GROMACS .gro file of C-alpha atoms in nm:
model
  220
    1UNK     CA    1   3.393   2.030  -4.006
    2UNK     CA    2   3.023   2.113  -3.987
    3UNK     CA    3   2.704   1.880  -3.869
    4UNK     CA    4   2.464   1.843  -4.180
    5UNK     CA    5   2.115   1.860  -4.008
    6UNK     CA    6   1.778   1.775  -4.091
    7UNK     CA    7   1.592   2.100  -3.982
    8UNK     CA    8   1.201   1.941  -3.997
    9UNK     CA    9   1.319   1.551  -3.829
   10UNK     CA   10   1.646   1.674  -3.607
   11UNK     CA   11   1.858   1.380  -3.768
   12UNK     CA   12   2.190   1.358  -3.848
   13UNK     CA   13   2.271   1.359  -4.259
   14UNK     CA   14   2.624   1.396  -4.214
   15UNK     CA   15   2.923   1.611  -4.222
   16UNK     CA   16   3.116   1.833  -4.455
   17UNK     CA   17   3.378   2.060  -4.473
   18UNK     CA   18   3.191   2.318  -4.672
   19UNK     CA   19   3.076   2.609  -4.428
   20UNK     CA   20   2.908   2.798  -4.739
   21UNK     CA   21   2.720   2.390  -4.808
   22UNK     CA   22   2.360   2.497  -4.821
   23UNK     CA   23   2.038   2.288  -4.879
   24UNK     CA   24   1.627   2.350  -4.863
   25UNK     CA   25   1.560   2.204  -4.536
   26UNK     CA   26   1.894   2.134  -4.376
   27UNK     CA   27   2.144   2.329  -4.159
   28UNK     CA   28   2.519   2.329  -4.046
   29UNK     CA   29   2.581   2.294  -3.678
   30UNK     CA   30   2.952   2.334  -3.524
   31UNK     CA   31   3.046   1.939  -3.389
   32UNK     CA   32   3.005   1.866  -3.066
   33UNK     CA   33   3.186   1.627  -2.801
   34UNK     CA   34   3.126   1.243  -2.860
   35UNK     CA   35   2.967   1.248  -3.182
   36UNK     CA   36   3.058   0.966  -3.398
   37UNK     CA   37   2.929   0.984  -3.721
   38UNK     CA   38   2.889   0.605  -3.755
   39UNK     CA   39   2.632   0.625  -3.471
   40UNK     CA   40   2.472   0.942  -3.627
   41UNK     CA   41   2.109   0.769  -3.543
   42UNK     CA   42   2.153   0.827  -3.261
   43UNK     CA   43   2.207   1.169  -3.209
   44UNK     CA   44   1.932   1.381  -3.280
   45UNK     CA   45   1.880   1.812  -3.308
   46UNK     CA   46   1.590   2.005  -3.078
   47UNK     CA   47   1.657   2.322  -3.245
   48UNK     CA   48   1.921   2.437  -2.923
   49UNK     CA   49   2.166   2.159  -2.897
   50UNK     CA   50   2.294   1.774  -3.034
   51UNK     CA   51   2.171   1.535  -2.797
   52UNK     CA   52   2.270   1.178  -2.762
   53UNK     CA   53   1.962   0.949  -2.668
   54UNK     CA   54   2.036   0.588  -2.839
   55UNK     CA   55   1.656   0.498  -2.688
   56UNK     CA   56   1.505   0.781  -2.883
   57UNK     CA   57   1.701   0.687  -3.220
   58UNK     CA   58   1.559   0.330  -3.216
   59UNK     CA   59   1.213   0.458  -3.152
   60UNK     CA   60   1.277   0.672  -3.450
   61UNK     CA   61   1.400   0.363  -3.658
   62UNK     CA   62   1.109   0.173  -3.541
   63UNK     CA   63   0.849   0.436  -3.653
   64UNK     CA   64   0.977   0.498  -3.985
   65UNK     CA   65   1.034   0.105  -4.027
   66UNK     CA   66   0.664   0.039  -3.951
   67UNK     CA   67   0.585   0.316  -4.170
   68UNK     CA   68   0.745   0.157  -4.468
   69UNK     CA   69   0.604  -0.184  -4.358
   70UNK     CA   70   0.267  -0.051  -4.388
   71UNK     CA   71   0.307   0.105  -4.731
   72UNK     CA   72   0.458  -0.226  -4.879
   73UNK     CA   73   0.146  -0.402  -4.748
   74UNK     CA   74  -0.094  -0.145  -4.861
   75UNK     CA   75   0.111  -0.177  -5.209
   76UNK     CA   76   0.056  -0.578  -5.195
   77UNK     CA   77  -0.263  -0.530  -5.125
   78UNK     CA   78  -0.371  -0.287  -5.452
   79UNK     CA   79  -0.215  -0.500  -5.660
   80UNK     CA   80  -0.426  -0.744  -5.585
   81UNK     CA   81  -0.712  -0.564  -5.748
   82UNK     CA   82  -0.695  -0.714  -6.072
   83UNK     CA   83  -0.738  -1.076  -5.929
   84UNK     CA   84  -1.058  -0.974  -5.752
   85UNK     CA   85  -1.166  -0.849  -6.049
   86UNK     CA   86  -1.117  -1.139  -6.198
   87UNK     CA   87  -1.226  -1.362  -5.978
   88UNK     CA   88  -1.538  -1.171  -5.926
   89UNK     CA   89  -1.633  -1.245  -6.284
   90UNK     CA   90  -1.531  -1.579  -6.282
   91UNK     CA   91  -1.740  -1.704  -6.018
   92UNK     CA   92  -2.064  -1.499  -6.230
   93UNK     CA   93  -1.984  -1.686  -6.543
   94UNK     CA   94  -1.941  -2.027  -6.348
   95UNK     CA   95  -1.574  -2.053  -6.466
   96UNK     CA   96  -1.321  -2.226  -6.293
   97UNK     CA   97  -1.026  -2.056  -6.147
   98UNK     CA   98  -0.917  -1.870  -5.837
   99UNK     CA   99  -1.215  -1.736  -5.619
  100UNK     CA  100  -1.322  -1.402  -5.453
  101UNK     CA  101  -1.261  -1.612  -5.130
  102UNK     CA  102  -0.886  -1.721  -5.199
  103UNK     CA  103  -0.788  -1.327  -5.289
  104UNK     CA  104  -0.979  -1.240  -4.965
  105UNK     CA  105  -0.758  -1.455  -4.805
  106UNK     CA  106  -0.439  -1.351  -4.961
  107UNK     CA  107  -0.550  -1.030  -4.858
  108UNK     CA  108  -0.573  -1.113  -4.511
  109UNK     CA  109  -0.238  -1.288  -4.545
  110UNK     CA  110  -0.065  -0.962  -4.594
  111UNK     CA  111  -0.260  -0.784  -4.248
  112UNK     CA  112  -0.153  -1.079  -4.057
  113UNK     CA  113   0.229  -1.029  -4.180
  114UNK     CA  114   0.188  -0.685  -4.160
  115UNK     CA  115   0.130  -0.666  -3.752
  116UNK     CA  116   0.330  -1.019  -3.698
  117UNK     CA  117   0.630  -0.748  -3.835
  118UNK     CA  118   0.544  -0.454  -3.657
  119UNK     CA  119   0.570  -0.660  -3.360
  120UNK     CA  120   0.902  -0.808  -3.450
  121UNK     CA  121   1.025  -0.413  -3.522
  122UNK     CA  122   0.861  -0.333  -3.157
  123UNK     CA  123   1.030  -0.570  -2.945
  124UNK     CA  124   1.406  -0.480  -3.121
  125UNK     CA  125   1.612  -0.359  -2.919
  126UNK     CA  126   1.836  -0.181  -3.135
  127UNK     CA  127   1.866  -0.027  -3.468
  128UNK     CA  128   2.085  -0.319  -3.627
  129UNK     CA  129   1.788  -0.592  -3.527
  130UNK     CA  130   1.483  -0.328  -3.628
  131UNK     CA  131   1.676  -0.309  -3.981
  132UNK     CA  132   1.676  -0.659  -4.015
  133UNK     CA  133   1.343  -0.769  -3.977
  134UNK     CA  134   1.201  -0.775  -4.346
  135UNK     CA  135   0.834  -0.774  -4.455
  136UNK     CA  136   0.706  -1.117  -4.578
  137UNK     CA  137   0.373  -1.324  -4.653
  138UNK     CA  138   0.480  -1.690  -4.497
  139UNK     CA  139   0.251  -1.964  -4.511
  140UNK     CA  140   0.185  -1.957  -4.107
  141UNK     CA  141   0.028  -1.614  -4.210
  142UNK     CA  142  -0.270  -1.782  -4.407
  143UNK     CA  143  -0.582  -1.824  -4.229
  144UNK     CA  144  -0.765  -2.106  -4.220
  145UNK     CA  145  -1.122  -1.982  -4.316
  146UNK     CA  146  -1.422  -2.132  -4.140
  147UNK     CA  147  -1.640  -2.014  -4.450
  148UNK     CA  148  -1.689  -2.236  -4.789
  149UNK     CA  149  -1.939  -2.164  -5.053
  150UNK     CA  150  -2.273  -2.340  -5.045
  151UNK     CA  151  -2.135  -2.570  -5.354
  152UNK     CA  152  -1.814  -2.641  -5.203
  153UNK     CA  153  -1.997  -2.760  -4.871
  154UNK     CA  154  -2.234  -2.986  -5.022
  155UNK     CA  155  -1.964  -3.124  -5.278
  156UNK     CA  156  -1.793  -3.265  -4.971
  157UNK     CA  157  -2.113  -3.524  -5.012
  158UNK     CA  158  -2.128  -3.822  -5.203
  159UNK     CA  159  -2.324  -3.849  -5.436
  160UNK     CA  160  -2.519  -4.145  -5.274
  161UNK     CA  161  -2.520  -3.968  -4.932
  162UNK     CA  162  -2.691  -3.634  -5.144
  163UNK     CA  163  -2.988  -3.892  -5.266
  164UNK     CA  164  -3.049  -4.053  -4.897
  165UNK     CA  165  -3.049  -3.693  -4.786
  166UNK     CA  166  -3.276  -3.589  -5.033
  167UNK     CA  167  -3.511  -3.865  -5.015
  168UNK     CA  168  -3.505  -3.837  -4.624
  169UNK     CA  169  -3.595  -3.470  -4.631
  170UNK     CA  170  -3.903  -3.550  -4.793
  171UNK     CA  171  -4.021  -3.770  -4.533
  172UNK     CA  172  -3.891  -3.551  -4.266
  173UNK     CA  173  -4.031  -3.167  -4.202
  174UNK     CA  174  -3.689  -3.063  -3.983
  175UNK     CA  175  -3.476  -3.245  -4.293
  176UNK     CA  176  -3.677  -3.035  -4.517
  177UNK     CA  177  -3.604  -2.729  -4.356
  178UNK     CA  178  -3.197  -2.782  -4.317
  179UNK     CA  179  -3.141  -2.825  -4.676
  180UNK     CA  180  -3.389  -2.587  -4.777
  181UNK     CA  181  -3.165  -2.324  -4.572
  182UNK     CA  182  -2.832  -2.502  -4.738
  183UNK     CA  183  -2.989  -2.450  -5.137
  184UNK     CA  184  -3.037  -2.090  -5.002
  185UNK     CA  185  -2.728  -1.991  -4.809
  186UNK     CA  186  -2.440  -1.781  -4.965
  187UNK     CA  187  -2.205  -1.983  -4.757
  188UNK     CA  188  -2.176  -2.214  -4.531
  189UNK     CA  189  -1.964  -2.174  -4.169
  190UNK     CA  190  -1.858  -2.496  -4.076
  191UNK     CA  191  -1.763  -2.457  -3.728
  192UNK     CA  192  -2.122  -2.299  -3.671
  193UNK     CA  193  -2.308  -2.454  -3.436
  194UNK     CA  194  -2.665  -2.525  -3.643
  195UNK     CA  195  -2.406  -2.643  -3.928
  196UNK     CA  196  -2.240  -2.913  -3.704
  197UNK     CA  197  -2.577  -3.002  -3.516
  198UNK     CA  198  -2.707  -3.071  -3.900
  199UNK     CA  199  -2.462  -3.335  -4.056
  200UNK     CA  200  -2.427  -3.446  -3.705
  201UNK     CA  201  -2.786  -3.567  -3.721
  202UNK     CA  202  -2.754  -3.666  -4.069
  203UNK     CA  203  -2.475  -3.939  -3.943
  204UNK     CA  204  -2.717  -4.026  -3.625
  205UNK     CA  205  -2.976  -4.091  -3.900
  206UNK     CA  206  -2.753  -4.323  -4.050
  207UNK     CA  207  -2.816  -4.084  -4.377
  208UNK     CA  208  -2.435  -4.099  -4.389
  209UNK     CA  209  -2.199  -4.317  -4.262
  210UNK     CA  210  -2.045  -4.333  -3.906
  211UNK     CA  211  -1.754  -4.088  -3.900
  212UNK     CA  212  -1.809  -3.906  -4.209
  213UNK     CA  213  -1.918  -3.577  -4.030
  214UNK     CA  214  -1.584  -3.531  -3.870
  215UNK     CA  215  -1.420  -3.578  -4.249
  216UNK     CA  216  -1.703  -3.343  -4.412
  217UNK     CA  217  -1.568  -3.069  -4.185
  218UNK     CA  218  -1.222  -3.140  -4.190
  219UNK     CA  219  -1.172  -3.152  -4.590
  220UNK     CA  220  -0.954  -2.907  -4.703
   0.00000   0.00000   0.00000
């Protein structure tokens, strides 16, 4: 019975019974005491002798689990392409649909499960639990983004509360100037502080209604 090594990694294929079995990038080693084939991961070859180091075969699990984690996120990732695309082109021709800013955040999804597992793998402490931790997008992954589009910030005002805010800036240079820098903005951060400090004032003002800040910031 020979030993079917990996000649480049130093793991353990298998065995055979064919001393003439010859492969590109394997060799036969005579068995040694101990070995169980069952716990072949963790035995490992340095090029002079079969050494068993169970620490050193869950390390090895871990890397090449994290390795695989990592290419199934990139993967999830690139295939996302075609939704940016469209998205992109969407939000140029004014159409409704899904936005750069939700496939952003699907993107982001897939980063966050992609560490939140590589953690998981790192604190297993043996091959069985590093092989059972599987790669998934769960809805605890999703961040909560602080940035909305300019329209999707000022949509969170009535219609009545847009007028009174309107006619107030008019009579009111430092009105003026805040919704002359919302018409211009890209976005809008809502837990920035000048953003806050702004419909803040507008409620002080009575320009909206008492409370209605704290609901214009926490619409979802």
């Amino acid at each position: 019975m020979k030993i079917i090594i990996e000649t480049s990694t130093g793991r353990v294929l298998g065995q055979t019974n064919d001393t003439s079995y010859t492969r590109e990038g394997v060799a036969l080693i005579d068995p040694v005491e101990g070995f169980d084939l069952n716990q072949a991961d963790e035995w490992a070859w340095d090029g002079a002798q079969l050494a068993h180091d169970p620490v050193a075969a869950v390390n090895r699990e871990k890397a090449s689990r994290i390795a695989q984690i990592k290419r199934d996120a990139a993967s999830q990732i690139d295939a996302l392409a075609w939704r940016m695309e469209r998205a992109q082109e969407r939000e140029l021709l004014g159409v409704a649909g899904e936005k750069v800013s939700d496939v952003l955040r699907e993107r982001e999804a897939i980063r966050r499960a992609n560490n939140r597992v590589e953690a998981e793998i790192n604190a297993a402490l043996d091959i069985q639990s590093v092989q059972a931790v599987a790669f998934a997008v769960t809805e605890a992954d999703h961040a909560n983004s602080a940035r909305i589009s300019r329209v999707e910030f000022l949509n969170r005002f009535t219609d009545a509360e847009m007028q009174a805010f309107i006619a107030a800036s008019k009579q009111s240079p430092a009105l003026e100037a805040y919704f002359l820098k919302l018409q211009n903005a890209e976005g809008v951060i809502l837990n920035d502080p000048v953003t806050m400090a702004g419909v803040g004032a507008l409620e002080v003002l009575g320009i909206i209604g008492a409370g209605r800040a704290e609901v214009i910031f926490s619409m979802v």
